[in-house]
Coordinates of C-alpha atoms in Angstrom, one line a residue:
M61 CA -11.9 55.0 23.6
R62 CA -12.5 53.9 27.1
T63 CA -14.4 50.7 27.5
P64 CA -17.9 51.2 29.1
R65 CA -18.1 49.8 32.6
P66 CA -20.9 47.3 31.9
L67 CA -19.0 46.0 28.9
A68 CA -15.8 45.7 30.9
A69 CA -17.7 43.7 33.5
L70 CA -19.1 41.4 30.9
L71 CA -15.7 40.9 29.4
A72 CA -14.3 40.1 32.8
S73 CA -17.0 37.5 33.5
A74 CA -16.5 35.9 30.1
T75 CA -12.7 35.7 30.6
L76 CA -12.8 34.3 34.1
F77 CA -15.5 31.7 33.6
A78 CA -14.9 30.4 30.1
A79 CA -13.4 26.9 30.3
P80 CA -11.3 26.9 27.1
A81 CA -9.5 30.0 28.3
S82 CA -5.9 31.2 28.0
A83 CA -3.4 31.8 30.8
T84 CA -1.8 29.7 33.4
W85 CA 1.6 29.0 34.9
S86 CA 2.8 25.5 35.7
I87 CA 5.8 23.8 37.1
I88 CA 6.9 20.2 36.4
L89 CA 9.8 18.5 38.2
V90 CA 11.0 14.9 38.1
N91 CA 13.9 13.2 39.9
I92 CA 15.6 10.6 37.8
E93 CA 17.0 8.7 40.8
T94 CA 13.8 8.5 42.8
R95 CA 11.4 8.7 39.8
E96 CA 9.3 11.1 41.8
V97 CA 7.0 13.2 39.5
V98 CA 5.6 16.6 40.6
I99 CA 3.4 19.0 38.8
A100 CA 1.6 22.2 40.0
S101 CA -0.3 25.0 38.3
A102 CA -2.5 28.0 38.9
T103 CA -4.6 30.3 36.8
C104 CA -7.1 33.1 37.0
L105 CA -10.1 31.0 36.0
A106 CA -12.7 30.6 38.8
N107 CA -14.9 27.7 39.7
F108 CA -13.1 25.5 37.3
D109 CA -11.3 22.2 37.8
L110 CA -7.8 22.9 36.4
E111 CA -6.5 19.5 37.4
V112 CA -9.0 17.9 35.0
A113 CA -8.1 20.3 32.1
L114 CA -4.4 20.7 32.2
P115 CA -2.0 18.0 33.5
V116 CA -0.9 14.6 32.4
V117 CA 0.9 12.3 35.0
R118 CA 2.4 8.9 34.6
V119 CA 3.6 7.4 37.9
G120 CA 7.4 6.8 37.9
Y121 CA 7.8 8.3 34.5
G122 CA 6.8 11.9 33.8
A123 CA 4.3 14.7 33.6
A124 CA 3.1 17.3 31.1
A125 CA 1.2 20.6 31.2
A126 CA -1.1 21.3 28.3
Q127 CA -2.2 24.9 28.7
S128 CA -2.9 28.3 27.1
L129 CA -5.9 27.3 24.9
V130 CA -7.3 24.4 26.8
D131 CA -8.0 21.2 24.8
S132 CA -11.3 20.4 26.4
S133 CA -11.7 17.3 24.3
G134 CA -8.6 15.8 25.9
V135 CA -7.3 14.6 22.5
N136 CA -3.9 16.2 22.9
R137 CA -3.4 15.0 26.5
Q138 CA -4.4 11.5 25.4
L139 CA -1.7 11.7 22.8
I140 CA 0.8 12.7 25.5
W141 CA -0.4 9.9 27.8
D142 CA 0.0 7.3 25.1
S143 CA 3.4 8.7 24.1
F144 CA 4.5 8.4 27.8
I145 CA 3.5 4.7 27.8
A146 CA 5.6 4.2 24.6
E147 CA 8.5 6.2 26.1
V148 CA 8.5 8.7 23.2
P149 CA 10.9 11.5 23.9
P150 CA 9.2 14.9 24.8
A151 CA 10.6 16.6 21.7
N152 CA 9.0 14.0 19.5
I153 CA 5.8 14.3 21.4
L154 CA 5.7 18.0 20.5
Q155 CA 6.2 17.1 16.8
L156 CA 3.3 14.7 17.0
L157 CA 1.1 17.4 18.6
A158 CA 2.1 20.0 16.0
G159 CA 1.2 17.6 13.2
S160 CA -2.2 16.6 14.6
D161 CA -3.6 19.8 16.1
P162 CA -4.7 22.7 13.8
Q163 CA -4.7 25.0 16.8
H164 CA -1.2 24.1 17.9
Q165 CA 0.0 27.8 17.8
S166 CA -2.6 28.6 20.5
R167 CA -1.2 26.0 22.9
Q168 CA 1.6 26.0 25.4
Y169 CA 3.3 22.8 26.6
G170 CA 5.9 21.6 29.1
I171 CA 6.8 17.9 28.9
V172 CA 9.2 16.1 31.2
D173 CA 10.1 12.5 31.8
V174 CA 12.9 10.6 33.6
L175 CA 14.5 9.2 30.5
H176 CA 14.9 12.1 28.1
N177 CA 15.6 15.8 27.7
P178 CA 12.6 18.0 28.6
A179 CA 10.7 19.9 26.0
K180 CA 8.6 23.1 25.9
F181 CA 6.6 24.9 23.4
T182 CA 4.8 28.3 23.4
G183 CA 2.6 29.1 20.4
N184 CA 2.4 32.4 18.7
G185 CA -1.2 32.7 19.8
A186 CA -0.5 32.3 23.6
G187 CA -1.1 35.5 25.5
K188 CA 1.6 37.8 26.7
A189 CA 3.6 37.8 28.9
K190 CA 4.6 34.3 28.0
K191 CA 7.7 32.3 28.6
A192 CA 8.9 28.7 29.2
L193 CA 12.2 27.4 30.6
A194 CA 13.2 23.7 30.7
G195 CA 16.4 22.1 31.7
K196 CA 18.4 19.7 33.9
S197 CA 20.1 20.1 37.2
L198 CA 20.6 16.4 37.9
P199 CA 19.0 14.5 39.4
W200 CA 16.3 17.0 38.7
I201 CA 14.7 17.7 35.3
Y202 CA 12.2 20.5 35.0
S203 CA 10.0 22.6 32.8
V204 CA 8.3 25.9 33.9
Q205 CA 5.9 27.7 31.6
G206 CA 3.3 30.4 31.7
N207 CA 1.3 32.8 29.6
V208 CA -0.8 36.0 30.3
L209 CA 1.6 36.7 33.2
T210 CA 2.6 40.0 34.7
A211 CA 6.0 39.6 33.2
D212 CA 8.5 37.0 31.8
Q213 CA 10.3 37.4 35.2
V214 CA 7.6 35.3 36.7
I215 CA 9.1 32.2 35.0
D216 CA 12.6 33.3 35.7
D217 CA 12.0 33.6 39.4
A218 CA 10.0 30.4 39.6
V219 CA 13.0 28.5 38.0
A220 CA 15.4 30.2 40.4
A221 CA 13.4 29.1 43.4
L222 CA 12.9 25.6 42.0
L223 CA 16.7 25.1 41.7
S224 CA 17.8 26.8 44.8
T225 CA 15.3 25.6 47.4
P226 CA 16.6 22.6 49.4
G227 CA 14.5 19.7 50.2
D228 CA 12.4 17.2 48.3
A229 CA 10.6 17.7 45.0
S230 CA 7.3 18.9 46.5
Q231 CA 9.2 21.5 48.7
K232 CA 11.0 22.8 45.6
V233 CA 7.8 23.0 43.5
M234 CA 5.9 24.8 46.3
A235 CA 8.7 27.3 46.6
A236 CA 8.6 27.9 42.8
M237 CA 4.8 28.4 43.0
E238 CA 5.2 31.0 45.7
A239 CA 7.9 32.8 43.7
A240 CA 5.6 33.0 40.7
R241 CA 2.7 34.2 42.9
A242 CA 4.9 36.9 44.6
L243 CA 5.4 38.5 41.2
G244 CA 1.7 38.6 40.4
G245 CA 1.5 35.3 38.6
D246 CA -1.5 35.5 36.2
G247 CA -1.8 39.2 35.3
R248 CA -5.5 39.0 34.9
C249 CA -6.0 38.5 38.6
S250 CA -3.2 40.6 40.0
C251 CA -3.3 43.5 37.5
S252 CA -5.8 43.9 34.6
I253 CA -8.0 41.4 32.7
L254 CA -7.4 43.3 29.5
Q255 CA -3.8 44.5 30.1
P256 CA -2.2 41.9 32.4
T257 CA 1.3 43.2 32.0
S258 CA 0.5 46.9 32.5
C259 CA 1.1 46.9 36.3
G260 CA 4.7 45.6 36.3
A261 CA 6.0 42.6 38.3
P262 CA 5.1 42.5 41.0
P263 CA 2.1 44.9 40.6
P264 CA 2.2 47.6 43.3
S265 CA -0.8 46.2 45.1
F266 CA -2.6 42.9 44.6
T267 CA -4.4 40.3 46.6
K268 CA -4.6 37.4 44.2
A269 CA -2.4 36.0 41.5
A270 CA -4.9 33.2 40.5
H271 CA -8.2 31.7 41.5
I272 CA -7.6 28.0 41.2
G273 CA -4.6 25.7 41.4
F274 CA -3.4 22.2 42.2
L275 CA -0.4 20.1 43.3
V276 CA 0.2 16.5 42.4
V277 CA 3.0 14.4 43.8
A278 CA 3.4 10.9 42.4
R279 CA 5.9 8.4 43.7
M280 CA 6.9 4.9 42.9
G281 CA 4.2 2.5 44.2
D282 CA 1.4 4.9 43.3
S283 CA -1.1 3.9 40.6
D284 CA -2.1 5.6 37.4
G285 CA -5.7 6.2 36.6
T286 CA -7.1 6.9 33.1
C287 CA -6.9 9.7 30.6
S288 CA -9.9 11.4 29.0
G289 CA -11.3 14.9 28.4
Q290 CA -14.0 14.3 30.9
A291 CA -12.0 12.7 33.7
G292 CA -8.6 14.3 33.0
C293 CA -5.3 12.5 33.1
T294 CA -4.4 12.8 36.8
N295 CA -7.1 10.6 38.4
G296 CA -4.8 7.9 39.8
S297 CA -3.9 7.3 43.4
Y298 CA -1.0 9.6 44.3
H299 CA 1.3 10.3 47.2
L300 CA -0.3 13.8 47.4
N301 CA -3.0 15.4 45.5
L302 CA -4.2 18.9 46.4
N303 CA -6.8 20.7 44.2
V304 CA -8.2 24.1 44.9
I305 CA -11.2 25.0 42.9
G306 CA -11.7 28.6 44.1
S307 CA -14.1 31.4 43.4
I308 CA -13.3 35.1 43.0
P309 CA -13.9 36.0 46.7
D310 CA -11.7 33.1 47.9
P311 CA -8.1 33.5 49.0
D312 CA -5.3 33.0 46.5
P313 CA -5.1 29.3 45.6
V314 CA -1.3 29.3 46.0
L315 CA -1.7 30.5 49.6
T316 CA -4.4 27.9 50.1
L317 CA -2.1 25.2 48.6
Q318 CA 0.6 26.3 51.0
S319 CA -1.7 25.9 54.0
L320 CA -2.9 22.5 52.9
Y321 CA 0.6 21.4 52.1
G322 CA 1.9 22.5 55.4
A323 CA -0.9 20.6 57.2
W324 CA -0.1 17.5 55.2
R325 CA 3.6 17.7 56.0
A326 CA 2.7 18.0 59.7
S327 CA 0.5 14.9 59.4
Q328 CA 3.4 12.9 58.0
A329 CA 5.6 13.4 61.0
G330 CA 6.5 10.0 62.4
V331 CA 5.2 8.2 59.2
P332 CA 7.8 6.2 57.2
D333 CA 9.0 8.2 54.2
Q334 CA 9.6 6.3 50.9
L335 CA 12.7 8.2 49.8
L336 CA 14.5 9.0 53.1
S337 CA 14.0 5.6 54.7
S338 CA 16.7 3.1 53.7
A339 CA 17.4 -0.6 53.2
K340 CA 21.1 -1.4 53.1
A341 CA 23.0 -4.7 52.9
D342 CA 26.3 -5.2 54.7
V343 CA 27.9 -6.6 51.5
Q344 CA 28.0 -5.4 47.8
S345 CA 27.6 -8.9 46.4
L346 CA 27.0 -12.6 47.3
V347 CA 28.2 -15.7 45.4
A348 CA 25.7 -18.3 44.1
D349 CA 26.7 -21.1 46.4
G350 CA 23.5 -21.6 48.3
A351 CA 25.2 -20.6 51.5
S352 CA 26.7 -17.1 51.6
S353 CA 24.6 -14.5 53.2
A354 CA 24.1 -10.8 53.8
Q355 CA 22.5 -8.9 56.6
V356 CA 20.0 -6.2 55.6
T357 CA 19.2 -3.2 57.8
V358 CA 16.0 -1.2 57.2
Q359 CA 15.9 2.2 58.8
L360 CA 12.6 4.0 58.8
V361 CA 12.6 7.8 59.0
D362 CA 9.9 10.3 58.3
L363 CA 9.8 13.0 55.6
D364 CA 12.1 15.3 57.7
G365 CA 14.6 12.5 58.0
L366 CA 13.8 11.9 61.7
P367 CA 14.1 8.2 62.8
L368 CA 10.7 6.8 63.9
G369 CA 12.3 5.7 67.2
S370 CA 9.9 2.8 67.8
G371 CA 9.1 -0.5 66.2
G372 CA 5.8 -2.1 65.2
A373 CA 5.8 -1.7 61.5
A374 CA 5.1 -4.7 59.3
L375 CA 7.7 -5.2 56.5
G376 CA 6.9 -6.9 53.2
I377 CA 9.8 -8.1 51.0
A378 CA 9.3 -9.4 47.5
S379 CA 11.0 -9.4 44.1
A380 CA 10.6 -5.9 42.5
G381 CA 10.0 -7.7 39.2
G382 CA 7.2 -9.8 40.6
G383 CA 8.9 -13.1 40.0
A384 CA 11.0 -15.5 42.2
T385 CA 13.8 -14.0 44.3
L386 CA 17.5 -15.1 43.8
T387 CA 18.0 -15.2 47.5
Q388 CA 16.1 -16.7 50.5
V389 CA 14.7 -14.0 52.7
G390 CA 15.0 -14.7 56.4
A391 CA 12.7 -13.7 59.3
V392 CA 12.5 -10.0 60.0
T393 CA 13.8 -8.8 63.4
D394 CA 12.1 -5.7 64.8
N395 CA 14.8 -3.8 66.8
G396 CA 12.3 -1.6 68.5
D397 CA 13.9 1.6 67.4
G398 CA 12.5 2.1 63.9
S399 CA 15.1 -0.3 62.4
Y400 CA 14.6 -3.8 61.2
T401 CA 17.0 -6.5 60.1
F402 CA 16.8 -9.7 58.1
A403 CA 19.2 -12.0 56.3
L404 CA 19.4 -12.8 52.6
T405 CA 21.0 -16.2 51.7
A406 CA 22.2 -16.7 48.2
G407 CA 20.6 -19.3 46.0
T408 CA 22.4 -21.1 43.2
S409 CA 21.5 -18.8 40.4
A410 CA 23.5 -15.7 39.5
G411 CA 22.0 -12.3 38.7
V412 CA 20.9 -9.0 40.3
E413 CA 18.5 -9.3 43.1
S414 CA 16.1 -6.4 43.2
L415 CA 13.8 -6.3 46.2
A416 CA 10.7 -4.2 46.8
I417 CA 10.4 -3.5 50.5
T418 CA 7.2 -2.1 52.0
A419 CA 6.7 -0.8 55.5
D420 CA 3.3 -0.4 57.1
D421 CA 3.1 1.3 60.5
G422 CA -0.7 1.2 60.4
S423 CA -1.1 4.2 58.2
G424 CA -0.8 2.2 55.0
P425 CA 2.1 0.5 53.1
V426 CA 5.0 2.6 52.0
L427 CA 7.2 1.3 49.3
L428 CA 10.9 2.1 50.0
Y429 CA 12.6 3.4 46.8
P430 CA 15.1 3.0 45.2
Y431 CA 14.7 -0.8 45.5
L432 CA 17.3 -2.8 47.4
E433 CA 19.7 -4.3 44.8
L434 CA 22.3 -6.9 45.5
R435 CA 24.4 -8.7 43.0
V436 CA 24.7 -12.5 43.2
D437 CA 27.8 -13.5 41.3
P438 CA 28.5 -16.9 39.6
L439 CA 30.1 -19.5 41.7
V440 CA 33.9 -19.1 42.1
D441 CA 36.5 -20.7 44.4
L442 CA 37.2 -17.4 46.2
H443 CA 34.7 -14.6 46.3
C444 CA 35.0 -11.1 47.7
G445 CA 31.8 -9.4 48.9
F446 CA 33.0 -5.9 48.1
D447 CA 34.0 -4.3 44.8
A448 CA 35.3 -1.2 46.5
V449 CA 35.9 0.0 50.1
S450 CA 36.1 3.6 51.3
A451 CA 39.4 4.2 53.1
A452 CA 37.7 6.8 55.3
Q453 CA 34.8 4.5 56.4
G454 CA 36.5 1.1 56.4
A455 CA 34.5 -2.1 56.1
Q456 CA 34.0 -5.7 57.1
V457 CA 34.9 -7.4 53.9
P458 CA 33.6 -11.0 53.6
L459 CA 35.5 -13.6 51.7
T460 CA 33.8 -16.9 50.7
L461 CA 35.7 -20.0 49.7
N462 CA 34.0 -22.8 47.7
T463 CA 36.7 -25.4 47.0
D464 CA 37.7 -28.9 48.1
S465 CA 35.8 -30.4 51.1
N466 CA 37.5 -30.6 54.4
A467 CA 40.6 -28.8 53.0
V468 CA 43.0 -26.5 54.9
Y469 CA 43.2 -23.0 53.3
L470 CA 45.3 -19.9 53.8
V471 CA 44.1 -16.6 52.4
L472 CA 46.8 -14.1 51.4
A473 CA 46.6 -10.5 50.3
S474 CA 48.6 -8.1 48.2
L475 CA 48.6 -4.4 47.4
S476 CA 50.9 -4.9 44.3
G477 CA 48.6 -6.6 41.8
T478 CA 48.2 -10.1 40.5
A479 CA 50.7 -10.5 37.6
P480 CA 53.1 -12.1 37.1
G481 CA 52.4 -13.6 40.6
V482 CA 54.5 -16.2 42.4
P483 CA 55.2 -19.6 40.7
L484 CA 54.7 -22.6 42.9
G485 CA 55.2 -26.2 42.2
F486 CA 51.5 -26.8 41.8
G487 CA 50.5 -23.5 40.2
T488 CA 51.0 -19.8 40.3
L489 CA 49.8 -17.7 43.2
P490 CA 48.1 -14.7 41.5
L491 CA 49.6 -12.2 43.9
N492 CA 52.8 -10.1 43.6
P493 CA 55.0 -10.2 46.7
D494 CA 55.0 -7.2 49.0
P495 CA 54.8 -6.5 52.8
L496 CA 51.0 -7.2 52.9
V497 CA 51.6 -10.7 51.5
D498 CA 54.2 -11.3 54.1
L499 CA 51.9 -10.0 56.9
S500 CA 49.0 -12.1 55.8
L501 CA 51.3 -15.1 55.6
V502 CA 52.8 -14.8 59.1
Q503 CA 49.7 -13.4 61.0
P504 CA 46.6 -15.3 59.8
N505 CA 43.6 -14.9 62.0
Q506 CA 45.1 -11.8 63.6
G507 CA 44.4 -8.1 63.3
P508 CA 42.6 -7.4 60.1
F509 CA 42.7 -11.1 59.0
V510 CA 39.5 -12.8 60.0
N511 CA 39.5 -16.7 59.8
T512 CA 42.1 -16.5 56.9
L513 CA 43.5 -19.8 58.1
G514 CA 41.1 -22.6 58.6
S515 CA 39.3 -25.6 57.0
T516 CA 36.4 -25.9 54.6
D517 CA 33.4 -27.9 55.6
A518 CA 32.1 -31.1 54.1
L519 CA 30.7 -29.1 51.1
G520 CA 34.0 -27.2 50.6
H521 CA 32.6 -24.0 52.0
A522 CA 34.3 -21.5 54.4
A523 CA 33.9 -17.9 55.4
A524 CA 36.8 -15.6 56.0
G525 CA 37.3 -11.8 55.8
L526 CA 39.2 -8.6 56.3
S527 CA 38.3 -6.2 59.1
I528 CA 39.3 -2.8 58.0
P529 CA 39.0 0.1 60.5
P530 CA 38.2 3.6 59.3
G531 CA 41.2 5.5 58.0
V532 CA 43.7 2.6 58.0
L533 CA 43.9 2.4 54.2
G534 CA 44.1 6.2 53.7
A535 CA 47.7 6.1 52.5
V536 CA 46.9 3.6 49.8
A537 CA 43.6 5.1 48.6
G538 CA 43.4 4.7 44.8
G539 CA 45.0 1.3 45.0
R540 CA 43.6 -2.2 45.2
I541 CA 43.8 -5.2 47.5
D542 CA 43.9 -8.5 45.8
L543 CA 43.5 -11.8 47.6
A544 CA 44.0 -15.5 46.8
A545 CA 44.0 -18.7 48.8
L546 CA 46.4 -21.6 49.1
V547 CA 44.3 -24.8 49.5
L548 CA 45.5 -28.2 50.7
G549 CA 42.8 -30.7 49.9
A550 CA 42.9 -33.7 47.6
G551 CA 46.0 -32.0 46.4
P552 CA 47.6 -28.5 46.8
S553 CA 45.9 -25.8 44.7
V554 CA 45.6 -22.1 44.4
T555 CA 42.3 -20.2 43.9
A556 CA 41.8 -17.4 41.4
A557 CA 42.3 -13.9 42.6
A558 CA 39.5 -11.7 44.1
G559 CA 39.7 -8.3 45.5
F560 CA 38.5 -4.7 45.9
D561 CA 39.4 -1.2 45.0
I562 CA 40.4 1.3 47.7
E563 CA 38.5 4.6 47.4
P564 CA 39.2 7.7 49.4

């Protein structure tokens, strides 16, 4: 029997405006290297704040979508929030939800974090078409889920767009949102309230795939808010937060999000980007002698990877852990071209230095991430500042001696290993003879050998090195260069070996 028109209209109104309604599609994406967390969603409800009702976001950790039958009390999202804090794996979170919620089979979840496998759940009571896909394509971890869709293919196409679209996390998620919209998204909006799958995917003709939607992008340095049924669980301070609370006559929220997102990206031109800007040291490690140093170069670029081209930004440099640094941070030099340099001088404690660097060009501080990390090794008599050198790129490899004061030294090198070495009257030189040993013996301070013959200072410190042009070591890629020094101080001695691997 055909439904009378007034009754159909009443059903439509009840479906579109009821807060604890079914349907939605959502996309969650995290990057395990940058710890960026992105979640977006859209649904056919109107005049309703979906961002308050559906997502959970923890900065630097993960996100979840709690959809289908909305938990307006927020109890389930609070459970997810607390579980994120405790680093409970997503699969275990789903078990907790199943054990505590009598309406679990009416829910749909996607849960993703940077530490574990993602998890998804679609209850028997969720409306068709319904589907969820979760997986890894490192460094990306994702979950895409939806219900009351035009077809399962909505999720398939969203995942395909998510994985194939180049760019950063927000670009990938927006492409996935558009792929879902293009197939009709929520079938109640693009097809029929009562028969959402009856038009196919995409429906032959439709103007909207949803009425409301949101996009949240959280990056390291952002701050979490609180989690409750009334305030939601995405009320922190985020890199980007777009929320479209649309009505029935308004444009499709995905199209509105695209417009807002495009305007936001345009506004970020010339603004330092957290993930594409870089801070690089010219060595891979220092030695805890209170003297050895590294030069750090900070290059600021915007979200399209374009160098800022001018100076003026204020840099902040501090321990990422909030405590004292292992190194002494020198004054920052503004090079006037969007790059900045400063020195790090080793202290006398070994460990891994992790520095949080912020750049503020007047638009607010931007935390560069990942953090700059530099190893400070325990004190040894000969230290090499590189563990590995690319043969294709070459390197300036620093060597640091900490031995007898005012002693003459000669640094030798070998491509043939350290054992058994060469017995000497006062010890064993831990280098096997080969042409490189001969070359370093007869041509110190020449060619690639930088200050390999000299004298230590009153504290027994000296700096030497190897200058390796690009391509020179190509024939020995896969090998290793070991070094040791002969020292004539209070008496003749030999240092322990140090060295680096040669990579292609």
